[in-house]
Amino acid sequence: MLTSIRPDRDAVALAASGLLGGLLLWRLGLHTQGGHPFSASWATLVPLAVMASAELLRREAPRTALAVGTLALVADQFTRGSLATVLMFTDVMYAAVLYGPPAAARRLPVATLLVTVASTIGFLAWFQKPEALLIGLVIGLVSFIPALTGVSVRSHRTAADAARLAAAQTARLAEMDRTQAVAAERARMARELHDMVAGHLSAVAIHSTAALSIDDPETSRGALKVIRENSVEGLAEMRRLIGLLREGGEDGAPVAAPTLAALDTLIEQTNANGASGGLDCVLEDRRAPDAGALPTPVELAAYRIVQESLTNALKHAAPGPVVVRLGRSGELLTVEVTSAVGSRAGPTAPGSGAGLVGMRERAALLGGTFRAGAEPGGGGGAKIWRVRAELPVREKETRE
């Protein structure tokens, strides 16, 4: 199936200007040579017209244009000659290197150089005069120099295209990095917000339900007290989170992250909130006194895992002990929280599963492991819910 070739605007302009220039030179009687077989004045116009036609194909079919242009240039040598035909051939040669396939761009400069050298030697041997060097010079100017110029321009265009492609790829990679960074930051903020507020809101939900369902002034008063305490503490946690997001408090000082030293307060708060549900929370810290300080990311992750585990126990655990165990073996910190599995009387709070996901993510970010699930424990076939995280404590293994 044949496809039509439509010349671009530049090709039409070059062909038209070359043809008109050649006609002007012919009308003025200006020719490049004389005494040839076809010395009639009109014979010069035939190669001129063919070369102008080749100019129209300079970009869409550069190899065809070069073949036609070469035949036209050779034919021009048997007429009185036209400078416009020669000049248009230089452009056709340049376009063949610039717009042709890569193989042609590599071969044409070499081929034209060989033709120039061979022609110079041949004319020197034929005429045996130094003036024959001028013929070789003209052949080089008409063929080799345009081809060499095309190679140079093509190399610059290739380099520019490669630079643009590299810049586009860099921009895409930067956008991907930005998107991943935003997603990671949003996930971190979601974990912090959930871990900070979930426990307080769970306590508020449980005790408010108790206050509404039990018609006892003392019970309602105690529930309202717990609700108020958790509301105030929840607001304080929210203010701390906002301070973290602003990278400091109002005085410009960074807001300190919670550490394992604050677990006693967290245990007392859990006991206060879970007393009505029969929960008894205790802390067993089995770490050696001289174990050394923990990196801040490890302390924060361990604290949040304990906090979320106690929140889940407050929501779902059956009456009984809730034990928090801390241990350290070499370069590994172990955090374990166990609670009874079963049903309990009184109000409970619904769960979404986001807490387990957040704890698993915190452990994974530090290169640690996390497990959570029901397993046999206690007596009489009772089950316990065990949360266990193992976190590496070496600074080089932690990742923000």
mmCIF file of C-alpha atoms in Angstrom:
data_model
loop_
_atom_site.group_PDB
_atom_site.id
_atom_site.type_symbol
_atom_site.label_atom_id
_atom_site.label_comp_id
_atom_site.label_asym_id
_atom_site.label_seq_id
_atom_site.Cartn_x
_atom_site.Cartn_y
_atom_site.Cartn_z
ATOM 1 C CA MET A 1 0.000 0.000 0.000
ATOM 2 C CA LEU A 2 1.499 3.305 -1.107
ATOM 3 C CA THR A 3 1.565 6.210 1.308
ATOM 4 C CA SER A 4 1.607 9.789 0.150
ATOM 5 C CA ILE A 5 4.609 11.924 1.091
ATOM 6 C CA ARG A 6 3.696 15.487 1.947
ATOM 7 C CA PRO A 7 6.676 17.839 2.084
ATOM 8 C CA ASP A 8 6.928 20.197 5.018
ATOM 9 C CA ARG A 9 6.955 23.968 4.810
ATOM 10 C CA ASP A 10 10.734 24.303 5.022
ATOM 11 C CA ALA A 11 11.268 21.875 2.149
ATOM 12 C CA VAL A 12 8.793 23.746 -0.057
ATOM 13 C CA ALA A 13 10.454 27.057 0.765
ATOM 14 C CA LEU A 14 13.948 25.720 -0.007
ATOM 15 C CA ALA A 15 12.836 24.083 -3.249
ATOM 16 C CA ALA A 16 10.980 27.196 -4.412
ATOM 17 C CA SER A 17 13.828 29.553 -3.535
ATOM 18 C CA GLY A 18 16.387 27.275 -5.205
ATOM 19 C CA LEU A 19 14.313 26.951 -8.339
ATOM 20 C CA LEU A 20 13.641 30.684 -8.573
ATOM 21 C CA GLY A 21 17.305 31.465 -7.920
ATOM 22 C CA GLY A 22 18.365 29.045 -10.624
ATOM 23 C CA LEU A 23 15.899 30.552 -13.093
ATOM 24 C CA LEU A 24 17.264 34.008 -12.295
ATOM 25 C CA LEU A 25 20.841 32.860 -12.876
ATOM 26 C CA TRP A 26 19.793 31.156 -16.150
ATOM 27 C CA ARG A 27 17.976 34.298 -17.297
ATOM 28 C CA LEU A 28 21.064 36.388 -16.563
ATOM 29 C CA GLY A 29 23.222 33.877 -18.398
ATOM 30 C CA LEU A 30 25.357 33.019 -15.361
ATOM 31 C CA HIS A 31 26.654 29.448 -15.539
ATOM 32 C CA THR A 32 29.377 27.510 -13.778
ATOM 33 C CA GLN A 33 31.001 25.994 -16.843
ATOM 34 C CA GLY A 34 30.891 25.820 -20.632
ATOM 35 C CA GLY A 35 31.873 23.663 -23.624
ATOM 36 C CA HIS A 36 29.983 20.542 -22.555
ATOM 37 C CA PRO A 37 27.964 18.077 -24.655
ATOM 38 C CA PHE A 38 24.665 19.676 -23.739
ATOM 39 C CA SER A 39 25.658 23.304 -24.112
ATOM 40 C CA ALA A 40 22.187 24.508 -24.987
ATOM 41 C CA SER A 41 21.012 27.054 -22.454
ATOM 42 C CA TRP A 42 17.740 25.281 -21.747
ATOM 43 C CA ALA A 43 19.525 22.006 -20.811
ATOM 44 C CA THR A 44 20.639 23.585 -17.513
ATOM 45 C CA LEU A 45 17.025 23.819 -16.380
ATOM 46 C CA VAL A 46 16.455 20.038 -16.417
ATOM 47 C CA PRO A 47 18.898 19.176 -13.559
ATOM 48 C CA LEU A 48 17.722 22.332 -11.780
ATOM 49 C CA ALA A 49 14.095 21.184 -11.808
ATOM 50 C CA VAL A 50 15.025 17.629 -10.756
ATOM 51 C CA MET A 51 17.143 18.968 -7.860
ATOM 52 C CA ALA A 52 14.280 21.214 -6.741
ATOM 53 C CA SER A 53 12.020 18.142 -6.736
ATOM 54 C CA ALA A 54 14.589 16.300 -4.591
ATOM 55 C CA GLU A 55 14.508 19.218 -2.122
ATOM 56 C CA LEU A 56 10.813 18.537 -1.543
ATOM 57 C CA LEU A 57 11.728 15.055 -0.232
ATOM 58 C CA ARG A 58 14.627 16.190 1.991
ATOM 59 C CA ARG A 59 12.896 15.313 5.277
ATOM 60 C CA GLU A 60 10.216 12.735 4.512
ATOM 61 C CA ALA A 61 12.405 10.584 2.191
ATOM 62 C CA PRO A 62 16.021 11.766 2.641
ATOM 63 C CA ARG A 63 17.654 8.726 0.994
ATOM 64 C CA THR A 64 15.451 9.020 -2.092
ATOM 65 C CA ALA A 65 16.147 12.745 -2.213
ATOM 66 C CA LEU A 66 19.903 12.107 -2.047
ATOM 67 C CA ALA A 67 19.775 9.508 -4.840
ATOM 68 C CA VAL A 68 17.737 11.804 -7.105
ATOM 69 C CA GLY A 69 19.890 14.805 -6.190
ATOM 70 C CA THR A 70 23.108 12.923 -6.966
ATOM 71 C CA LEU A 71 21.819 11.989 -10.437
ATOM 72 C CA ALA A 72 20.752 15.595 -10.999
ATOM 73 C CA LEU A 73 24.202 16.875 -9.943
ATOM 74 C CA VAL A 74 25.957 14.444 -12.275
ATOM 75 C CA ALA A 75 23.640 15.459 -15.126
ATOM 76 C CA ASP A 76 24.365 19.112 -14.354
ATOM 77 C CA GLN A 77 28.043 18.478 -15.126
ATOM 78 C CA PHE A 78 27.152 17.711 -18.770
ATOM 79 C CA THR A 79 25.392 21.072 -19.172
ATOM 80 C CA ARG A 80 26.604 24.615 -18.779
ATOM 81 C CA GLY A 81 25.867 24.189 -15.047
ATOM 82 C CA SER A 82 23.953 26.156 -12.423
ATOM 83 C CA LEU A 83 25.176 27.314 -9.042
ATOM 84 C CA ALA A 84 21.629 26.877 -7.637
ATOM 85 C CA THR A 85 21.703 23.158 -8.488
ATOM 86 C CA VAL A 86 25.000 22.724 -6.628
ATOM 87 C CA LEU A 87 23.785 24.648 -3.565
ATOM 88 C CA MET A 88 20.566 22.642 -3.382
ATOM 89 C CA PHE A 89 22.599 19.419 -3.534
ATOM 90 C CA THR A 90 24.576 20.489 -0.443
ATOM 91 C CA ASP A 91 21.306 20.891 1.432
ATOM 92 C CA VAL A 92 20.061 17.496 0.230
ATOM 93 C CA MET A 93 23.303 15.880 1.472
ATOM 94 C CA TYR A 94 22.987 17.682 4.822
ATOM 95 C CA ALA A 95 19.349 16.568 5.201
ATOM 96 C CA ALA A 96 20.204 12.955 4.298
ATOM 97 C CA VAL A 97 22.618 12.802 7.244
ATOM 98 C CA LEU A 98 20.399 14.756 9.626
ATOM 99 C CA TYR A 99 17.030 13.089 8.942
ATOM 100 C CA GLY A 100 18.119 9.731 7.534
ATOM 101 C CA PRO A 101 18.499 6.479 9.469
ATOM 102 C CA PRO A 102 21.430 6.159 11.891
ATOM 103 C CA ALA A 103 23.306 3.807 9.547
ATOM 104 C CA ALA A 104 23.193 6.372 6.737
ATOM 105 C CA ALA A 105 24.322 9.099 9.129
ATOM 106 C CA ARG A 106 27.398 7.016 9.984
ATOM 107 C CA ARG A 107 28.262 5.957 6.438
ATOM 108 C CA LEU A 108 27.694 9.101 4.377
ATOM 109 C CA PRO A 109 30.515 11.221 5.903
ATOM 110 C CA VAL A 110 32.961 8.351 5.384
ATOM 111 C CA ALA A 111 31.734 7.724 1.852
ATOM 112 C CA THR A 112 31.926 11.399 0.848
ATOM 113 C CA LEU A 113 35.417 11.666 2.339
ATOM 114 C CA LEU A 114 36.567 8.677 0.308
ATOM 115 C CA VAL A 115 34.948 10.106 -2.834
ATOM 116 C CA THR A 116 36.690 13.442 -2.234
ATOM 117 C CA VAL A 117 40.098 11.859 -1.712
ATOM 118 C CA ALA A 118 39.687 9.458 -4.661
ATOM 119 C CA SER A 119 38.484 12.247 -6.957
ATOM 120 C CA THR A 120 41.374 14.503 -6.014
ATOM 121 C CA ILE A 121 43.927 11.774 -6.686
ATOM 122 C CA GLY A 122 42.206 10.830 -9.943
ATOM 123 C CA PHE A 123 42.078 14.356 -11.298
ATOM 124 C CA LEU A 124 45.699 14.959 -10.299
ATOM 125 C CA ALA A 125 46.728 11.836 -12.188
ATOM 126 C CA TRP A 126 44.617 12.837 -15.179
ATOM 127 C CA PHE A 127 45.451 16.510 -15.524
ATOM 128 C CA GLN A 128 48.864 16.328 -13.816
ATOM 129 C CA LYS A 129 48.459 19.927 -12.748
ATOM 130 C CA PRO A 130 48.196 21.443 -9.239
ATOM 131 C CA GLU A 131 44.946 23.134 -10.296
ATOM 132 C CA ALA A 132 43.337 19.674 -10.096
ATOM 133 C CA LEU A 133 43.393 20.095 -6.302
ATOM 134 C CA LEU A 134 40.733 22.768 -6.684
ATOM 135 C CA ILE A 135 38.387 20.189 -8.203
ATOM 136 C CA GLY A 136 38.882 17.956 -5.170
ATOM 137 C CA LEU A 137 38.298 20.957 -2.915
ATOM 138 C CA VAL A 138 34.996 21.741 -4.644
ATOM 139 C CA ILE A 139 33.871 18.115 -4.388
ATOM 140 C CA GLY A 140 34.672 18.167 -0.650
ATOM 141 C CA LEU A 141 32.782 21.428 -0.154
ATOM 142 C CA VAL A 142 29.744 20.069 -1.994
ATOM 143 C CA SER A 143 29.612 16.587 -0.390
ATOM 144 C CA PHE A 144 31.876 16.002 2.614
ATOM 145 C CA ILE A 145 31.411 19.326 4.445
ATOM 146 C CA PRO A 146 27.548 19.189 4.352
ATOM 147 C CA ALA A 147 27.662 15.566 5.543
ATOM 148 C CA LEU A 148 30.043 16.491 8.378
ATOM 149 C CA THR A 149 27.785 19.401 9.349
ATOM 150 C CA GLY A 150 24.780 17.079 9.405
ATOM 151 C CA VAL A 151 26.620 14.683 11.711
ATOM 152 C CA SER A 152 27.453 17.509 14.116
ATOM 153 C CA VAL A 153 23.893 18.845 14.214
ATOM 154 C CA ARG A 154 22.464 15.342 14.591
ATOM 155 C CA SER A 155 24.808 14.603 17.497
ATOM 156 C CA HIS A 156 23.718 17.785 19.249
ATOM 157 C CA ARG A 157 20.051 16.942 18.691
ATOM 158 C CA THR A 158 20.557 13.417 19.991
ATOM 159 C CA ALA A 159 22.296 14.758 23.085
ATOM 160 C CA ALA A 160 19.505 17.297 23.604
ATOM 161 C CA ASP A 161 16.848 14.588 23.256
ATOM 162 C CA ALA A 162 18.716 12.385 25.725
ATOM 163 C CA ALA A 163 18.978 15.292 28.163
ATOM 164 C CA ARG A 164 15.262 16.021 27.842
ATOM 165 C CA LEU A 165 14.445 12.342 28.369
ATOM 166 C CA ALA A 166 16.705 12.196 31.418
ATOM 167 C CA ALA A 167 15.097 15.345 32.800
ATOM 168 C CA ALA A 168 11.621 13.898 32.247
ATOM 169 C CA GLN A 169 12.623 10.649 33.943
ATOM 170 C CA THR A 170 14.165 12.579 36.831
ATOM 171 C CA ALA A 171 10.966 14.597 37.179
ATOM 172 C CA ARG A 172 8.878 11.415 37.179
ATOM 173 C CA LEU A 173 11.141 9.805 39.777
ATOM 174 C CA ALA A 174 10.994 12.944 41.900
ATOM 175 C CA GLU A 175 7.203 12.930 41.669
ATOM 176 C CA MET A 176 7.127 9.240 42.645
ATOM 177 C CA ASP A 177 9.446 9.942 45.592
ATOM 178 C CA ARG A 178 7.265 12.864 46.621
ATOM 179 C CA THR A 179 4.116 10.745 46.381
ATOM 180 C CA GLN A 180 5.714 7.958 48.412
ATOM 181 C CA ALA A 181 6.974 10.446 50.985
ATOM 182 C CA VAL A 182 3.504 11.979 51.312
ATOM 183 C CA ALA A 183 1.928 8.527 51.644
ATOM 184 C CA ALA A 184 4.492 7.499 54.267
ATOM 185 C CA GLU A 185 3.949 10.734 56.197
ATOM 186 C CA ARG A 186 0.175 10.302 56.058
ATOM 187 C CA ALA A 187 0.540 6.729 57.352
ATOM 188 C CA ARG A 188 2.803 7.942 60.160
ATOM 189 C CA MET A 189 0.347 10.671 61.106
ATOM 190 C CA ALA A 190 -2.517 8.160 61.018
ATOM 191 C CA ARG A 191 -0.625 5.829 63.366
ATOM 192 C CA GLU A 192 0.220 8.639 65.767
ATOM 193 C CA LEU A 193 -3.324 9.985 65.799
ATOM 194 C CA HIS A 194 -4.827 6.545 66.297
ATOM 195 C CA ASP A 195 -2.437 5.560 69.066
ATOM 196 C CA MET A 196 -2.785 8.897 70.877
ATOM 197 C CA VAL A 197 -6.552 9.263 70.819
ATOM 198 C CA ALA A 198 -7.996 5.762 70.432
ATOM 199 C CA GLY A 199 -7.489 4.772 74.061
ATOM 200 C CA HIS A 200 -9.101 7.917 75.437
ATOM 201 C CA LEU A 201 -12.052 7.762 73.063
ATOM 202 C CA SER A 202 -12.572 4.070 73.817
ATOM 203 C CA ALA A 203 -12.732 4.836 77.524
ATOM 204 C CA VAL A 204 -15.148 7.699 76.824
ATOM 205 C CA ALA A 205 -17.368 5.425 74.710
ATOM 206 C CA ILE A 206 -17.427 2.602 77.295
ATOM 207 C CA HIS A 207 -18.124 4.794 80.315
ATOM 208 C CA SER A 208 -20.660 6.959 78.546
ATOM 209 C CA THR A 209 -22.545 3.804 77.569
ATOM 210 C CA ALA A 210 -22.368 2.637 81.172
ATOM 211 C CA ALA A 211 -23.646 5.993 82.421
ATOM 212 C CA LEU A 212 -26.599 5.818 80.034
ATOM 213 C CA SER A 213 -27.488 2.171 80.709
ATOM 214 C CA ILE A 214 -27.103 2.006 84.487
ATOM 215 C CA ASP A 215 -29.564 4.064 86.500
ATOM 216 C CA ASP A 216 -27.312 4.717 89.467
ATOM 217 C CA PRO A 217 -26.129 8.214 90.454
ATOM 218 C CA GLU A 218 -22.835 6.997 91.884
ATOM 219 C CA THR A 219 -22.061 4.906 88.802
ATOM 220 C CA SER A 220 -22.970 7.805 86.531
ATOM 221 C CA ARG A 221 -20.831 10.178 88.561
ATOM 222 C CA GLY A 222 -17.841 7.826 88.398
ATOM 223 C CA ALA A 223 -18.335 7.323 84.670
ATOM 224 C CA LEU A 224 -18.552 11.053 84.046
ATOM 225 C CA LYS A 225 -15.351 11.555 86.021
ATOM 226 C CA VAL A 226 -13.519 9.018 83.867
ATOM 227 C CA ILE A 227 -15.028 10.604 80.731
ATOM 228 C CA ARG A 228 -13.798 14.045 81.755
ATOM 229 C CA GLU A 229 -10.297 12.787 82.598
ATOM 230 C CA ASN A 230 -9.958 10.995 79.266
ATOM 231 C CA SER A 231 -11.357 13.981 77.375
ATOM 232 C CA VAL A 232 -8.816 16.318 78.955
ATOM 233 C CA GLU A 233 -5.962 13.888 78.374
ATOM 234 C CA GLY A 234 -7.120 13.280 74.789
ATOM 235 C CA LEU A 235 -7.087 17.017 74.122
ATOM 236 C CA ALA A 236 -3.586 17.243 75.582
ATOM 237 C CA GLU A 237 -2.444 14.428 73.320
ATOM 238 C CA MET A 238 -3.994 16.200 70.349
ATOM 239 C CA ARG A 239 -2.150 19.393 71.237
ATOM 240 C CA ARG A 240 1.084 17.407 71.458
ATOM 241 C CA LEU A 241 0.461 15.877 68.048
ATOM 242 C CA ILE A 242 -0.218 19.288 66.546
ATOM 243 C CA GLY A 243 3.027 20.487 68.106
ATOM 244 C CA LEU A 244 4.867 17.586 66.488
ATOM 245 C CA LEU A 245 3.372 18.440 63.108
ATOM 246 C CA ARG A 246 4.479 22.034 63.526
ATOM 247 C CA GLU A 247 7.975 20.829 64.494
ATOM 248 C CA GLY A 248 7.869 22.446 67.888
ATOM 249 C CA GLY A 249 5.682 24.160 70.414
ATOM 250 C CA GLU A 250 4.826 27.816 70.722
ATOM 251 C CA ASP A 251 8.171 28.539 72.343
ATOM 252 C CA GLY A 252 10.057 26.910 69.478
ATOM 253 C CA ALA A 253 11.290 23.949 71.539
ATOM 254 C CA PRO A 254 10.721 20.464 70.124
ATOM 255 C CA VAL A 255 7.966 18.426 71.747
ATOM 256 C CA ALA A 256 9.374 15.325 73.450
ATOM 257 C CA ALA A 257 8.124 11.911 72.310
ATOM 258 C CA PRO A 258 6.789 9.514 74.985
ATOM 259 C CA THR A 259 9.250 6.958 76.388
ATOM 260 C CA LEU A 260 9.012 3.672 78.269
ATOM 261 C CA ALA A 261 9.553 5.591 81.513
ATOM 262 C CA ALA A 262 5.958 6.837 81.141
ATOM 263 C CA LEU A 263 4.500 3.296 81.125
ATOM 264 C CA ASP A 264 3.653 3.500 84.837
ATOM 265 C CA THR A 265 1.316 6.401 84.150
ATOM 266 C CA LEU A 266 -0.180 4.529 81.202
ATOM 267 C CA ILE A 267 -0.775 1.448 83.395
ATOM 268 C CA GLU A 268 -2.493 3.532 86.079
ATOM 269 C CA GLN A 269 -4.700 5.156 83.477
ATOM 270 C CA THR A 270 -5.665 1.764 82.037
ATOM 271 C CA ASN A 271 -6.526 0.448 85.486
ATOM 272 C CA ALA A 272 -8.734 3.470 86.104
ATOM 273 C CA ASN A 273 -10.508 3.077 82.782
ATOM 274 C CA GLY A 274 -10.853 -0.707 82.985
ATOM 275 C CA ALA A 275 -11.804 -1.107 86.619
ATOM 276 C CA SER A 276 -15.494 -1.347 85.762
ATOM 277 C CA GLY A 277 -14.734 -4.156 83.289
ATOM 278 C CA GLY A 278 -12.702 -6.213 85.762
ATOM 279 C CA LEU A 279 -9.306 -5.520 84.210
ATOM 280 C CA ASP A 280 -6.165 -5.505 86.349
ATOM 281 C CA CYS A 281 -3.123 -4.196 84.471
ATOM 282 C CA VAL A 282 0.425 -4.827 85.745
ATOM 283 C CA LEU A 283 3.892 -4.015 84.374
ATOM 284 C CA GLU A 284 6.800 -6.502 84.484
ATOM 285 C CA ASP A 285 10.012 -4.814 83.399
ATOM 286 C CA ARG A 286 12.645 -7.544 83.109
ATOM 287 C CA ARG A 287 15.355 -5.385 81.580
ATOM 288 C CA ALA A 288 18.695 -5.133 83.355
ATOM 289 C CA PRO A 289 19.267 -1.771 85.058
ATOM 290 C CA ASP A 290 22.519 -1.278 83.136
ATOM 291 C CA ALA A 291 21.095 -2.300 79.761
ATOM 292 C CA GLY A 292 21.683 1.159 78.361
ATOM 293 C CA ALA A 293 19.472 3.752 76.744
ATOM 294 C CA LEU A 294 17.295 2.944 73.758
ATOM 295 C CA PRO A 295 17.204 4.940 70.506
ATOM 296 C CA THR A 296 14.282 7.359 70.362
ATOM 297 C CA PRO A 297 12.481 5.568 67.473
ATOM 298 C CA VAL A 298 12.634 2.266 69.390
ATOM 299 C CA GLU A 299 11.298 3.835 72.595
ATOM 300 C CA LEU A 300 8.456 5.502 70.730
ATOM 301 C CA ALA A 301 7.516 2.322 68.849
ATOM 302 C CA ALA A 302 7.581 0.206 72.028
ATOM 303 C CA TYR A 303 5.482 2.753 73.921
ATOM 304 C CA ARG A 304 2.894 2.961 71.125
ATOM 305 C CA ILE A 305 2.675 -0.835 70.842
ATOM 306 C CA VAL A 306 1.984 -1.096 74.587
ATOM 307 C CA GLN A 307 -0.485 1.796 74.415
ATOM 308 C CA GLU A 308 -2.444 0.254 71.537
ATOM 309 C CA SER A 309 -2.392 -3.184 73.158
ATOM 310 C CA LEU A 310 -3.880 -1.753 76.346
ATOM 311 C CA THR A 311 -6.489 0.098 74.305
ATOM 312 C CA ASN A 312 -7.485 -3.176 72.622
ATOM 313 C CA ALA A 313 -7.623 -4.888 76.008
ATOM 314 C CA LEU A 314 -9.894 -2.117 77.274
ATOM 315 C CA LYS A 315 -12.188 -2.694 74.281
ATOM 316 C CA HIS A 316 -12.248 -6.477 74.014
ATOM 317 C CA ALA A 317 -10.506 -8.304 76.910
ATOM 318 C CA ALA A 318 -12.419 -10.460 79.361
ATOM 319 C CA PRO A 319 -12.128 -9.699 83.075
ATOM 320 C CA GLY A 320 -8.736 -10.700 84.397
ATOM 321 C CA PRO A 321 -5.111 -9.647 84.431
ATOM 322 C CA VAL A 322 -3.504 -7.643 81.660
ATOM 323 C CA VAL A 323 0.261 -8.142 81.844
ATOM 324 C CA VAL A 324 2.819 -5.914 80.111
ATOM 325 C CA ARG A 325 6.298 -7.454 79.895
ATOM 326 C CA LEU A 326 9.479 -5.743 78.753
ATOM 327 C CA GLY A 327 12.701 -7.640 78.172
ATOM 328 C CA ARG A 328 16.027 -7.076 76.509
ATOM 329 C CA SER A 329 18.365 -9.732 75.212
ATOM 330 C CA GLY A 330 21.514 -8.368 73.651
ATOM 331 C CA GLU A 331 20.474 -6.022 70.857
ATOM 332 C CA LEU A 332 16.782 -7.012 70.899
ATOM 333 C CA LEU A 333 13.979 -5.382 72.872
ATOM 334 C CA THR A 334 10.952 -7.584 73.539
ATOM 335 C CA VAL A 335 7.517 -6.099 74.199
ATOM 336 C CA GLU A 336 4.711 -8.478 75.192
ATOM 337 C CA VAL A 337 1.143 -7.794 76.346
ATOM 338 C CA THR A 338 -1.263 -10.584 77.355
ATOM 339 C CA SER A 339 -4.929 -10.439 78.313
ATOM 340 C CA ALA A 340 -7.793 -12.880 78.788
ATOM 341 C CA VAL A 341 -9.957 -13.887 75.838
ATOM 342 C CA GLY A 342 -13.717 -14.156 76.333
ATOM 343 C CA SER A 343 -16.888 -12.197 76.755
ATOM 344 C CA ARG A 344 -17.601 -9.760 79.519
ATOM 345 C CA ALA A 345 -20.615 -8.006 80.872
ATOM 346 C CA GLY A 346 -21.133 -4.326 80.334
ATOM 347 C CA PRO A 347 -20.452 -1.994 77.437
ATOM 348 C CA THR A 348 -17.618 -2.475 74.945
ATOM 349 C CA ALA A 349 -16.198 -0.336 72.152
ATOM 350 C CA PRO A 350 -16.042 -1.430 68.494
ATOM 351 C CA GLY A 351 -12.705 -1.993 66.782
ATOM 352 C CA SER A 352 -11.599 -1.420 63.188
ATOM 353 C CA GLY A 353 -8.372 -3.433 63.066
ATOM 354 C CA ALA A 354 -6.298 -0.320 62.410
ATOM 355 C CA GLY A 355 -4.452 -0.754 65.694
ATOM 356 C CA LEU A 356 -2.971 -4.130 64.742
ATOM 357 C CA VAL A 357 -1.964 -2.744 61.356
ATOM 358 C CA GLY A 358 -0.278 0.236 62.985
ATOM 359 C CA MET A 359 1.654 -1.947 65.448
ATOM 360 C CA ARG A 360 2.833 -4.238 62.664
ATOM 361 C CA GLU A 361 3.969 -1.223 60.610
ATOM 362 C CA ARG A 362 5.891 0.238 63.538
ATOM 363 C CA ALA A 363 7.773 -3.016 64.074
ATOM 364 C CA ALA A 364 8.476 -3.423 60.344
ATOM 365 C CA LEU A 365 9.863 0.120 60.036
ATOM 366 C CA LEU A 366 12.494 -0.766 62.649
ATOM 367 C CA GLY A 367 13.326 -4.121 61.046
ATOM 368 C CA GLY A 368 11.614 -6.052 63.841
ATOM 369 C CA THR A 369 8.879 -8.676 64.055
ATOM 370 C CA PHE A 370 5.313 -8.558 65.329
ATOM 371 C CA ARG A 371 2.789 -11.248 66.223
ATOM 372 C CA ALA A 372 -0.694 -11.027 67.690
ATOM 373 C CA GLY A 373 -3.363 -13.645 68.240
ATOM 374 C CA ALA A 374 -5.175 -15.952 70.614
ATOM 375 C CA GLU A 375 -3.361 -18.963 72.064
ATOM 376 C CA PRO A 376 -3.874 -21.440 74.909
ATOM 377 C CA GLY A 377 -3.019 -20.153 78.330
ATOM 378 C CA GLY A 378 -4.069 -20.204 81.929
ATOM 379 C CA GLY A 379 -6.110 -23.155 83.186
ATOM 380 C CA GLY A 380 -9.292 -24.947 82.234
ATOM 381 C CA GLY A 381 -8.762 -24.535 78.488
ATOM 382 C CA ALA A 382 -8.885 -20.738 78.727
ATOM 383 C CA LYS A 383 -7.205 -18.680 76.026
ATOM 384 C CA ILE A 384 -5.187 -15.534 76.192
ATOM 385 C CA TRP A 385 -4.564 -12.848 73.618
ATOM 386 C CA ARG A 386 -0.838 -12.275 73.190
ATOM 387 C CA VAL A 387 0.809 -9.338 71.458
ATOM 388 C CA ARG A 388 4.556 -9.749 71.006
ATOM 389 C CA ALA A 389 6.987 -7.427 69.246
ATOM 390 C CA GLU A 390 10.747 -7.848 68.918
ATOM 391 C CA LEU A 391 12.575 -4.636 68.042
ATOM 392 C CA PRO A 392 16.295 -4.286 67.243
ATOM 393 C CA VAL A 393 17.817 -1.589 69.410
ATOM 394 C CA ARG A 394 21.004 -0.809 67.518
ATOM 395 C CA GLU A 395 20.880 2.693 66.076
ATOM 396 C CA LYS A 396 22.116 1.627 62.620
ATOM 397 C CA GLU A 397 19.213 -0.780 62.223
ATOM 398 C CA THR A 398 16.506 1.755 63.018
ATOM 399 C CA ARG A 399 14.783 3.682 60.292
ATOM 400 C CA GLU A 400 12.658 6.751 60.687
#
